[in-house]
Coordinates of C-alpha atoms and ligand atoms in Angstrom, one line a residue:
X25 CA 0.0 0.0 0.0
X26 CA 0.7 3.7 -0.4
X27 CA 1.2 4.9 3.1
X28 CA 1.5 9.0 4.3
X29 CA 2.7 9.3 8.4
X30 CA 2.1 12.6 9.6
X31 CA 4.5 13.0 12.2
X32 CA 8.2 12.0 12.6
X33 CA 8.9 11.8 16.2
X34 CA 8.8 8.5 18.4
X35 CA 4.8 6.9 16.9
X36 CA 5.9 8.3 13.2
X37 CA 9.2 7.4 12.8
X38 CA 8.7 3.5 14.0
X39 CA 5.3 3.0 12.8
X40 CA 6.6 4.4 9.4
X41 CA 10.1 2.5 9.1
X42 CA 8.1 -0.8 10.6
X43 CA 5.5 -0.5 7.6
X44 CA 8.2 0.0 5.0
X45 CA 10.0 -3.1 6.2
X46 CA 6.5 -4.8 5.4
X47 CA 6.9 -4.1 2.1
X48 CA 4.5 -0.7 1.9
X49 CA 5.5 2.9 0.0
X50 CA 5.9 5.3 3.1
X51 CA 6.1 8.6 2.9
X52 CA 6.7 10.6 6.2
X53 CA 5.8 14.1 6.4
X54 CA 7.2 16.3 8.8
X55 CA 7.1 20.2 9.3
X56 CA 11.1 19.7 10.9
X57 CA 13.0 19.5 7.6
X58 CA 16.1 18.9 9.3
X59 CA 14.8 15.6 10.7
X60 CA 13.2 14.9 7.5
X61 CA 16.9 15.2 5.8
X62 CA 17.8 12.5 8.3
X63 CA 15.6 10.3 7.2
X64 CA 16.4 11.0 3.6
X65 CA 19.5 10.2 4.1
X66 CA 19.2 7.2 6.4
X67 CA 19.6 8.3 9.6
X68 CA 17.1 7.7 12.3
X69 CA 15.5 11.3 13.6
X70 CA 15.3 9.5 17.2
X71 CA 17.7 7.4 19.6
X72 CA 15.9 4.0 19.1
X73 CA 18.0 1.2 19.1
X74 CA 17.7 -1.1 15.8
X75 CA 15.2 1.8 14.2
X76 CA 18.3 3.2 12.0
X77 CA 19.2 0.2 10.4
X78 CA 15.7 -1.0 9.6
X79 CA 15.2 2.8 7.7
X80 CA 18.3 2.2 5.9
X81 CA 17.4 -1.4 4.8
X82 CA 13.8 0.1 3.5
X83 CA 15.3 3.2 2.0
X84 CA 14.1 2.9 -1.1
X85 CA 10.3 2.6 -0.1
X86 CA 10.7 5.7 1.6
X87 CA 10.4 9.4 1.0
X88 CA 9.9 12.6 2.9
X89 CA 7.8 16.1 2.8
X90 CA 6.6 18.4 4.4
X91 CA 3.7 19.0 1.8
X92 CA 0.8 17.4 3.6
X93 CA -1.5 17.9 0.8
X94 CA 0.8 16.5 -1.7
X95 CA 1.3 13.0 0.3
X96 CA -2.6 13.1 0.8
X97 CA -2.9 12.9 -3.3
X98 CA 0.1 10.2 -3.9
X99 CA -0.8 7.4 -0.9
X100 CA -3.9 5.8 -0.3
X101 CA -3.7 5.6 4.2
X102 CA -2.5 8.2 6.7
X103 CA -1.6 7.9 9.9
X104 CA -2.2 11.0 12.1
X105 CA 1.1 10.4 14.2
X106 CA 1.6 14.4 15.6
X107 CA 2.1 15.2 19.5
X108 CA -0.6 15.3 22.2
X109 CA 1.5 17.2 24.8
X110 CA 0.5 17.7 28.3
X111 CA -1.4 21.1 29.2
X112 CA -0.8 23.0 33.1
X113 CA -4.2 21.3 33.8
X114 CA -3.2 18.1 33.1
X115 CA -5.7 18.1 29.7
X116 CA -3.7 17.2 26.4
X117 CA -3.2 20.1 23.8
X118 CA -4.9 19.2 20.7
X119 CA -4.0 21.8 18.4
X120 CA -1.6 19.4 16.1
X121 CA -4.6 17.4 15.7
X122 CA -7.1 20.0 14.8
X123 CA -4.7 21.3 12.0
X124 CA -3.7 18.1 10.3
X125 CA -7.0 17.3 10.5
X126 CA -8.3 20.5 8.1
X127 CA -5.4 19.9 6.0
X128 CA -6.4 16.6 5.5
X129 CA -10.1 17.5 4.7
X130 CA -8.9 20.5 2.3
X131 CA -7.3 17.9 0.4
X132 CA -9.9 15.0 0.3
X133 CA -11.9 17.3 -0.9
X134 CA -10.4 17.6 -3.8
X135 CA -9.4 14.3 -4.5
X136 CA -11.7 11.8 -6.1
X137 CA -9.9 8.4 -4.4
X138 CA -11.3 7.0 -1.6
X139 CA -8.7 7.8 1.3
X140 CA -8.5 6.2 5.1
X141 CA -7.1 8.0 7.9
X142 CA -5.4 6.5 11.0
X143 CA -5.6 8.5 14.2
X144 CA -2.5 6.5 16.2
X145 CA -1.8 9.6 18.4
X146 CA -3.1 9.4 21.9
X147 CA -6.6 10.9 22.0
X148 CA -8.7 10.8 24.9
X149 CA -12.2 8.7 24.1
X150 CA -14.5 10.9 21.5
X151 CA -12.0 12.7 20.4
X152 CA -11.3 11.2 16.7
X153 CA -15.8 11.3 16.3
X154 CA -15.6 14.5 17.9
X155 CA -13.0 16.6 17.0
X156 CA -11.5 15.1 14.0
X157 CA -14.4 13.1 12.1
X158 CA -16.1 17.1 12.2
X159 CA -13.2 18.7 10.5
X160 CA -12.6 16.2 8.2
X161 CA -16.5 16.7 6.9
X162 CA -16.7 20.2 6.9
X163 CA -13.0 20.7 4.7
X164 CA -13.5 18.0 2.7
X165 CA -17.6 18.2 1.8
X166 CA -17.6 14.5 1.9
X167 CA -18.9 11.7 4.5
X168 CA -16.9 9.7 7.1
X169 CA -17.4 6.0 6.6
X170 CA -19.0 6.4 2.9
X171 CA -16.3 8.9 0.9
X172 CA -13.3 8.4 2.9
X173 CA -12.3 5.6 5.9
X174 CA -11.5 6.4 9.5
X175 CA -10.2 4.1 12.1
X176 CA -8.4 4.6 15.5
X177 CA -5.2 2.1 15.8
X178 CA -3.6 3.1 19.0
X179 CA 0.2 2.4 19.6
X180 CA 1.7 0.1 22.2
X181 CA 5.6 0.9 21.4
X182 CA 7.9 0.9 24.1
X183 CA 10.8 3.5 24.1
X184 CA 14.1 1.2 23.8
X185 CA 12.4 -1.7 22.4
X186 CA 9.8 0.3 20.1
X187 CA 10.4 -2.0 16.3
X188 CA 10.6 -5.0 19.0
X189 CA 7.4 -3.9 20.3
X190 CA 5.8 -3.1 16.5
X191 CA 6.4 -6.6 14.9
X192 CA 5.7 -8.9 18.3
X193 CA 3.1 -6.6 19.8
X194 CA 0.4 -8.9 22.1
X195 CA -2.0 -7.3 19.8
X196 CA -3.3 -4.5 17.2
X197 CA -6.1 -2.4 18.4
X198 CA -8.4 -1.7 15.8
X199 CA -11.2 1.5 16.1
X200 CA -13.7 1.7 13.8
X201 CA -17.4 2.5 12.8
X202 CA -17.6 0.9 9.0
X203 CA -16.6 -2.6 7.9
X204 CA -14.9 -1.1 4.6
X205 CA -12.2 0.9 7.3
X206 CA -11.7 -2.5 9.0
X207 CA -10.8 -5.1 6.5
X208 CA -8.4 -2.3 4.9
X209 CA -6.5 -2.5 8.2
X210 CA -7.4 -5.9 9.1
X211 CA -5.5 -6.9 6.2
X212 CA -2.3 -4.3 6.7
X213 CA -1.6 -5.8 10.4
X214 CA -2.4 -9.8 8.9
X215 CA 1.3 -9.9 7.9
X216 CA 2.2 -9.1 11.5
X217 CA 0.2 -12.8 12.8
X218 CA -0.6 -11.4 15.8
X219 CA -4.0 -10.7 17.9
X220 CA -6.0 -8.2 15.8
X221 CA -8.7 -6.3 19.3
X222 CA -11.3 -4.9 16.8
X223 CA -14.0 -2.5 18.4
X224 CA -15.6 0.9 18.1
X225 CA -13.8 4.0 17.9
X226 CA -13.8 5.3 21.1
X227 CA -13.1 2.1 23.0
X228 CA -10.1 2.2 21.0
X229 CA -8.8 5.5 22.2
X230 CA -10.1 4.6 25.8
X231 CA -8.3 0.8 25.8
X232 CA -4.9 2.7 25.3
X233 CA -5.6 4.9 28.0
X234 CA -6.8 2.1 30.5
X235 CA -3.8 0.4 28.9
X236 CA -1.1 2.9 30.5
X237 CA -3.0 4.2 33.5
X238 CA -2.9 0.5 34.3
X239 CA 0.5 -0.3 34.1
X240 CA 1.2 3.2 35.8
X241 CA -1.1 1.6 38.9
X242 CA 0.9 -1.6 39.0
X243 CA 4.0 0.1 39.4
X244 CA 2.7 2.7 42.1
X245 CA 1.3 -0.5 44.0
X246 CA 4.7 -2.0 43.8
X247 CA 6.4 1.5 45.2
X248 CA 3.5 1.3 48.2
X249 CA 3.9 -2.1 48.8
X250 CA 8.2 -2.0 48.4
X251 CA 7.8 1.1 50.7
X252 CA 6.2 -1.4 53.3
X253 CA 9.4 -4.0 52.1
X254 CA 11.3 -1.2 53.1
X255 CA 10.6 -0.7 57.2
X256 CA 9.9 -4.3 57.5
X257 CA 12.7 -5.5 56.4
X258 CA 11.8 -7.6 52.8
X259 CA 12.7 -7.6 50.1
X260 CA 9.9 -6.4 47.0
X261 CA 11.2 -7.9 43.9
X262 CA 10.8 -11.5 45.9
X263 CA 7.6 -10.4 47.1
X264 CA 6.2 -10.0 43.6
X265 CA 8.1 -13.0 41.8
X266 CA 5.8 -14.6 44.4
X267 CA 2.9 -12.0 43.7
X268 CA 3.9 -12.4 39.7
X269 CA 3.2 -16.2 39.7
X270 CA -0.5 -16.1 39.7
X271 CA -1.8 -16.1 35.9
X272 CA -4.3 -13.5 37.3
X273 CA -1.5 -10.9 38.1
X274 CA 1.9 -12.1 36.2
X275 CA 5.0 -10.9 36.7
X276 CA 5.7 -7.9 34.2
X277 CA 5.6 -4.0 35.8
X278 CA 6.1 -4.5 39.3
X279 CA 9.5 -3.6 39.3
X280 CA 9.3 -1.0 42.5
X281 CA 11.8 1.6 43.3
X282 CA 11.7 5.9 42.5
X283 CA 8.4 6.0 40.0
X284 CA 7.5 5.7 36.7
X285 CA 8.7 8.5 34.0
X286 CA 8.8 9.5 30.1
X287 CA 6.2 10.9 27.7
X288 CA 3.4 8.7 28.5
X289 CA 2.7 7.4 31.7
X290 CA 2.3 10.3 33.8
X291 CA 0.9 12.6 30.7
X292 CA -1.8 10.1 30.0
X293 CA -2.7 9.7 33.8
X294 CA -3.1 13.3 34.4
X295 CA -5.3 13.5 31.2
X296 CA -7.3 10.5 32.2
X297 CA -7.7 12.1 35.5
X298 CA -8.5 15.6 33.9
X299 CA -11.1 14.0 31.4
X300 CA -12.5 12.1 34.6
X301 CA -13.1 15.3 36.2
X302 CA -14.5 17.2 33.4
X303 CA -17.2 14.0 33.6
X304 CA -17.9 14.7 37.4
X305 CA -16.0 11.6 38.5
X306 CA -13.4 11.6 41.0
X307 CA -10.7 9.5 39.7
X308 CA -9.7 8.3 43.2
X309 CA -7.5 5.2 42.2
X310 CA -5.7 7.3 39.2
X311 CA -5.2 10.2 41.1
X312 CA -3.5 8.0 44.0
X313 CA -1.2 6.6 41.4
X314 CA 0.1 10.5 40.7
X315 CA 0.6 11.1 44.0
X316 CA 2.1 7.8 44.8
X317 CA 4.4 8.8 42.1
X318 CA 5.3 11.9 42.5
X319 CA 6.2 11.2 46.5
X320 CA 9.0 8.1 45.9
X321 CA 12.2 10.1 44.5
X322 CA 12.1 11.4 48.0
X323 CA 12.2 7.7 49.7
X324 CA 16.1 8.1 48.0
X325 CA 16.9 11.6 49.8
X326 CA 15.3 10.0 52.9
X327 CA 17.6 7.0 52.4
X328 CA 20.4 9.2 52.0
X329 CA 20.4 11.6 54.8
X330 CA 20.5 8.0 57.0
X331 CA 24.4 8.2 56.2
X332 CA 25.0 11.5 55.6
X333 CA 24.5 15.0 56.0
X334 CA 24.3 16.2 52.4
X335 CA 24.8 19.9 52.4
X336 CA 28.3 20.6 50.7
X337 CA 28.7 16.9 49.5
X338 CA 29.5 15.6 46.4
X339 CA 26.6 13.2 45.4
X340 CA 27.0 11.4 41.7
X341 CA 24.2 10.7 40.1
X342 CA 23.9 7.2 37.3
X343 CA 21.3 7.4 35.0
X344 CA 19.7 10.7 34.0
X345 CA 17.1 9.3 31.3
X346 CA 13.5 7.9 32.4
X347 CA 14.5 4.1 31.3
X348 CA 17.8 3.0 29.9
X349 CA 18.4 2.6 26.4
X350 CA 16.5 6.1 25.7
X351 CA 17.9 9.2 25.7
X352 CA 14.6 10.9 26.8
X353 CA 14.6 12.9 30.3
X354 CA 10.4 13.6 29.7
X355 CA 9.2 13.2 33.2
X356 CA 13.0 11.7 34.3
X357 CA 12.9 10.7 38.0
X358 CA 16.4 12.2 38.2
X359 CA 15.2 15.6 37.9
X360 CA 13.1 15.8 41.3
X361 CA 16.0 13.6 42.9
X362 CA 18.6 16.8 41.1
X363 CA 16.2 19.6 42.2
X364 CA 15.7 18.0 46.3
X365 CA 19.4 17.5 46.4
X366 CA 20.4 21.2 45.2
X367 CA 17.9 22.1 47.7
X368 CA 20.0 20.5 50.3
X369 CA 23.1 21.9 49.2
X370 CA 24.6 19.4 47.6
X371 CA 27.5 18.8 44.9
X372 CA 26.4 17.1 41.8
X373 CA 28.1 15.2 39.2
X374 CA 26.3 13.0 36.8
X375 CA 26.6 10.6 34.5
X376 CA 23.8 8.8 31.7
X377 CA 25.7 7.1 28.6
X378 CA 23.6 9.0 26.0
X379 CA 21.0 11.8 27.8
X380 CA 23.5 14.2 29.3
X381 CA 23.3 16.5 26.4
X382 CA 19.5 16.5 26.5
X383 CA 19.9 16.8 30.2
X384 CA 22.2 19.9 30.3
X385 CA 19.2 21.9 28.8
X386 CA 17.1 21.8 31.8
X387 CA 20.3 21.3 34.5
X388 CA 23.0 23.4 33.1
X389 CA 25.2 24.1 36.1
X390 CA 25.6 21.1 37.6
X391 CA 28.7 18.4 36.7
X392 CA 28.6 16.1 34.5
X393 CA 30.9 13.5 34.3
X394 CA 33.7 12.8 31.3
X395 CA 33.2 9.0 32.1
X396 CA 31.1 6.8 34.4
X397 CA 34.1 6.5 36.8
X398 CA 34.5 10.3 37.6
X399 CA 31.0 9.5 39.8
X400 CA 32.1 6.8 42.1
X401 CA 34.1 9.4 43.3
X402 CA 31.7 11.0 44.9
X403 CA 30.5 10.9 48.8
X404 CA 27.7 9.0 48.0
X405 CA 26.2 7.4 44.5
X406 CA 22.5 7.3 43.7
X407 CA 21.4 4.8 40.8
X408 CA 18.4 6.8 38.9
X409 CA 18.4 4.4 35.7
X410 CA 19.0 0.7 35.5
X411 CA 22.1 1.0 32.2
X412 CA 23.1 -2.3 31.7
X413 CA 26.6 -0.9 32.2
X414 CA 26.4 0.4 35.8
X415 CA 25.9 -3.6 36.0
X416 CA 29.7 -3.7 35.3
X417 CA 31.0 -0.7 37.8
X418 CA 33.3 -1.2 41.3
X419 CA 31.0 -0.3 44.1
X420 CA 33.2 -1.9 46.6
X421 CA 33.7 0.9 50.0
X422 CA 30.7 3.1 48.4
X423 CA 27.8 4.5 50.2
X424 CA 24.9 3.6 47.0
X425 CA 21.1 4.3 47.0
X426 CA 20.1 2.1 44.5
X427 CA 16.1 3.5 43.1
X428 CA 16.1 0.8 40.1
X429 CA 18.2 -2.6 41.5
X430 CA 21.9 -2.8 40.6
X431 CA 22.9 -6.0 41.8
X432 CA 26.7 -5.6 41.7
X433 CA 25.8 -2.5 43.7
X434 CA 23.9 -4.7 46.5
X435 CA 26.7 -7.3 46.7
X436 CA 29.4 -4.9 47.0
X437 CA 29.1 -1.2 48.3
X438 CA 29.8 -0.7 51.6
X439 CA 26.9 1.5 52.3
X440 CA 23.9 -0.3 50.4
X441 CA 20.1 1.0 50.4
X442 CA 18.0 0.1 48.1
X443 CA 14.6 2.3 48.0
X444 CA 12.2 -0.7 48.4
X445 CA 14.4 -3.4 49.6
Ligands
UDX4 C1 5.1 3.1 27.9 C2 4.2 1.8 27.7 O1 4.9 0.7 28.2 C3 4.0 1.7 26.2 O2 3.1 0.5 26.0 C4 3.3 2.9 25.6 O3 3.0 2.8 24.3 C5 4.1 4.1 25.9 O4 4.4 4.2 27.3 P1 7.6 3.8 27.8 O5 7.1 5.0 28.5 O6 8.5 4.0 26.6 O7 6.3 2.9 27.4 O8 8.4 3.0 28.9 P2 8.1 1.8 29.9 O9 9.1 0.7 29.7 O10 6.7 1.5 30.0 O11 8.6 2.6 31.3 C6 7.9 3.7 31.7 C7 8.4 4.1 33.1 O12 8.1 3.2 34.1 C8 10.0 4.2 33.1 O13 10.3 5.3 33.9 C9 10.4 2.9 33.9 O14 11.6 3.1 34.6 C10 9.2 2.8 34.8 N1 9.0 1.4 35.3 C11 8.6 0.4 34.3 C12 9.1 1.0 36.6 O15 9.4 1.8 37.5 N2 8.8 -0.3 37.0 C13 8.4 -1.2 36.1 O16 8.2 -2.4 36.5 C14 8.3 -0.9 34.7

C-alpha cells in the first residue's frame, strides 16, 4: 500500500520505518525538515536502538515532505502520528490534531480516491468522532465512513524496544465505525500474525488509556507495597516473583523503586484524571497513582540523609534518562531527585551514557561527568536508571542508594540502600 505518516517523532518514525520493512510505499511528512533530511539520508531522527538500520534497509520505499496535501494525493492511508503534549491542567493540547485534520479535509476534498485516515496519536475517548471526524466533513464536503475511511489504531511501542514492540506486539487495536475501514486495516496488520482487538472507535482511544493508567497503577502499588518492604525488612522484587506467579497478576511492571517516568505514563494519567473530572467523576484510584508517584524520588533523599549529612557533599548521580536505552529525560525521576538535592546543598556530578546533552538543557550548572568513573568518586552514589553498564562498575567501600536494583551495587558497596528493599 501507499502509506503517508504525519509526524516524525517517536509513533511516526517507528510505525513508518516498521511499515516500509512490510513491504509498503511510506512517505513521512514532517514540518522539521532537518529531521526529514535525516531520514532521507538514512539516519534515524530518534535514539531508538535497531530503528536506524531498519530505515536504511527500506530506504528505497521511503520518501519525505513536508507537503501534507501532496502526500494526501500520492498514498492511499495516513496515519495521524503528531504530539498530544500535556497542558498546566493536566488536559492534552490538541492543536496538532485539529490542524492536520483540516489539512487533510482540504485535500480530500479535492481528490476523487477514496482515502482512510489512522488516528494512532493518543486521544482521549470521543475525540477522533468529535474533534477530527467534524473537520474532516466540513473541509472535505464529503462523508466519514462512505467517501473516505476512519479508524483509531492506538500504539503500544515501548521507548528502547519500540520495532521490537511493533512486529511482536500482544495485539493490534483496531477502532472503527464501518466494515470497509476494517478489512483495509485488518488486512495491513495480517502480515504481522498477531491478535488483531477490533471495536468501536472510542473504545479504542479509551483501551490505550486504560492500557497505560494500568500499568502506571501496577508500578505505584509496587512502590506502596516495596515502601512497606522497606521498614519491614523484605525484600519487594521476591515479594512479587511470588505475587507475579499467579496467571491472574503475572509478573511484568512490578519492578518498585523511584516511579514511573517518560512521555506517556504520567501525561496520559493526568489527562485520564482531567477527562475524569471534566465528567464529574473523582478518579480516586488514578489520582492515588500520581501522587504515589510523584512522593517516591524522595524515599532516596530520605535513604540518603540516614548516612549523611548532604549539604556541601558531592553526590554522583547514574542514569539521568527515564529508562535506559533512551535518551529521553520527559518526566525523568532524576530531575526531582537533582532539584531536592540542590535544595540540600549538595555537589552534583552526573553521569547517563547518552541523555546528558538532552539533560544539560534543563540542569546546566551542575557536573557532569567525562566518564562513568568520575561518579564513584563522589560521597555517595545514587542509581536513577538501571544502564546495563552500571551492572559492570566497582561499588566496593561506596555508600549507594540504589532507586532501580543494581545488583553488583547490593553485593558490593559498603553503604547499600535500596529504596524498596
Ligand atoms: C510506555 C508503555 O509501556 C507503552 O506501552 C506505551 O506505548 C508508551 O508508554 P515507555 O514510557 O516507553 O512505554 O516505557 P516503559 O518501559 O513503559 O517505562 C515507563 C516508566 O516506568 C519508566 O520510567 C520505567 O523506569 C518505569 N517502570 C517500568 C518502573 O518503574 N517499573 C516497572 O516495572 C516498569
Amino acid at each position: 500500500m501507499k502509506i503517508s505518516i504525519i509526524g516524525t517523532g517517536y509513533v511516526g518514525a517507528v510505525t513508518g520505518t516498521c511499515l516500509a520493512e512490510l513491504g509498503h510505499q511510506v512517505i513521512f511528512v514532517g514540518r522539521d525538515q532537518k529531521k526529514l533530511d535525516l531520514i532521507n539520508s538514512g539516519n534515524s531522527p530518534i535514539f531508538e536502538p535497531g530503528l536506524e538500520q531498519l530505515l536504511r534497509k527500506n530506504q528505497e520505499r521511503i520518501t519525505t515532505t513536508t507537503d501534507l496535501d501532496d502526500a494526501i494525493r500520492k498514498t492511499e492511508l495516513t496515519f495521524i502520528c503528531v504530539g498530544t503534549p500535556s497542558q498546566d491542567d493536566g488536559s492534552i493540547d490538541l492543536q496538532q490534531i485539529r490542524d492536520v485534520s483540516i489539512t487533510i479535509g482540504k485535500s480530500l476534498g479535492s481528490d476523487n480516491y477514496y482515502h482512510t485516515i489512522i488516528v494512532k496519536s493518543t486521544v482521549l475517548p470521543g475525540t477522533t468522532e468529535t474533534l477530527i471526524l467534524p473537520l474532516l466533513e466540513r473541509e472535505s464536503e464529503k462523508k466519514a465512513f462512505v467517501d473516505f475511511g476512519l479508524a483509531s489504531n492506538p500504539e503500544f511501542l515501548k521507548e528502547g524496544t519500540a520495532v521490537d514492540d511493533f512486529f511482536r506486539t500482544d495485539r493490534v487495536v483496531i477502532g472503527v465505525n464501518d466494515q470497509k475501514t476494517n478489512e483495509i486495516l485488518e488486512k495491513l496488520y495480517r502480515p504481522l500474525n498477531v491478535p488483531i482487538f477490533t471495536t468501536t472507535i472510542r473504545t479504542s482511544e479509551l483501551i490505550k488509556y486504560a492500557s497505560n493508567a494500568f500499568l502506571a497503577t501496577k508500578i505505584s502499588f509496587a512502590n506502596e507495597i516495596g515502601n512497606l518492604c522497606k521498614k519491614m525488612g523484605i525484600d519487594s522484587y521476591e515479594v512479587f516473583q511470588g505475587v507475579g506467579l499467579d496467571s491472574r497478576i503475572s509478573p511484568h511492571f512490578f519492578r518498585s523503586g523511584i516511579g514511573f517516568g517518560g512521555s506517556c505514563f504520567p501525561k496520559d494519567v493526568r489527562a485520564l484524571i482531567a477527562h475524569a473530572r471534566d465528567l464529574g467523576i473523582e478518579p480516586q484510584v488514578l489520582d492515588a497513582v500520581m501522587r504515589t508517584n510523584e512522593d517516591q524520588p524522595a524515599q532516596m533523599l530520605g535513604l540518603l540523609k540516614r548516612h549523611l549529612d548532604i549539604s556541601g557533599k558531592t553526590i554522583g548521580i547514574l542514569g539521568l534518562s527515564f529508562k535506559p536505552d533512551s535518551d529521553d529525560i520527559r518526566e525523568s525521576r532524576a530531575i526531582p531527585i537533582i532539584e531536592a538535592l540542590r535544595k540540600e546543598g549538595a555537589i552534583i556530578i552526573a553521569f547517563d551514557p547518552v541523555s546528558m546533552d538532552n539533560f544539560k538543557q534543563l540542569f546546566p550548572d551542575i557536573r557532569y561527568a567525562k566518564t562513568v568513573y568520575d561518579v564513584l568518586h563522589s560521597d555517595a552514589i545514587l542509581i536513577v536508571t538501571e544502564w546495563k553498564e552500571f551492572e559492570d562498575l566497582d561499588y566496593r567501600g561506596k555508600i549507594v542508594i540504589d532507586g532501580r536494583r543494581i545488583s553488583k551495587a547490593r553485593e558490593e558497596a559498603a553503604i547499600y540502600e535500596g529504596v524498596c528493599w
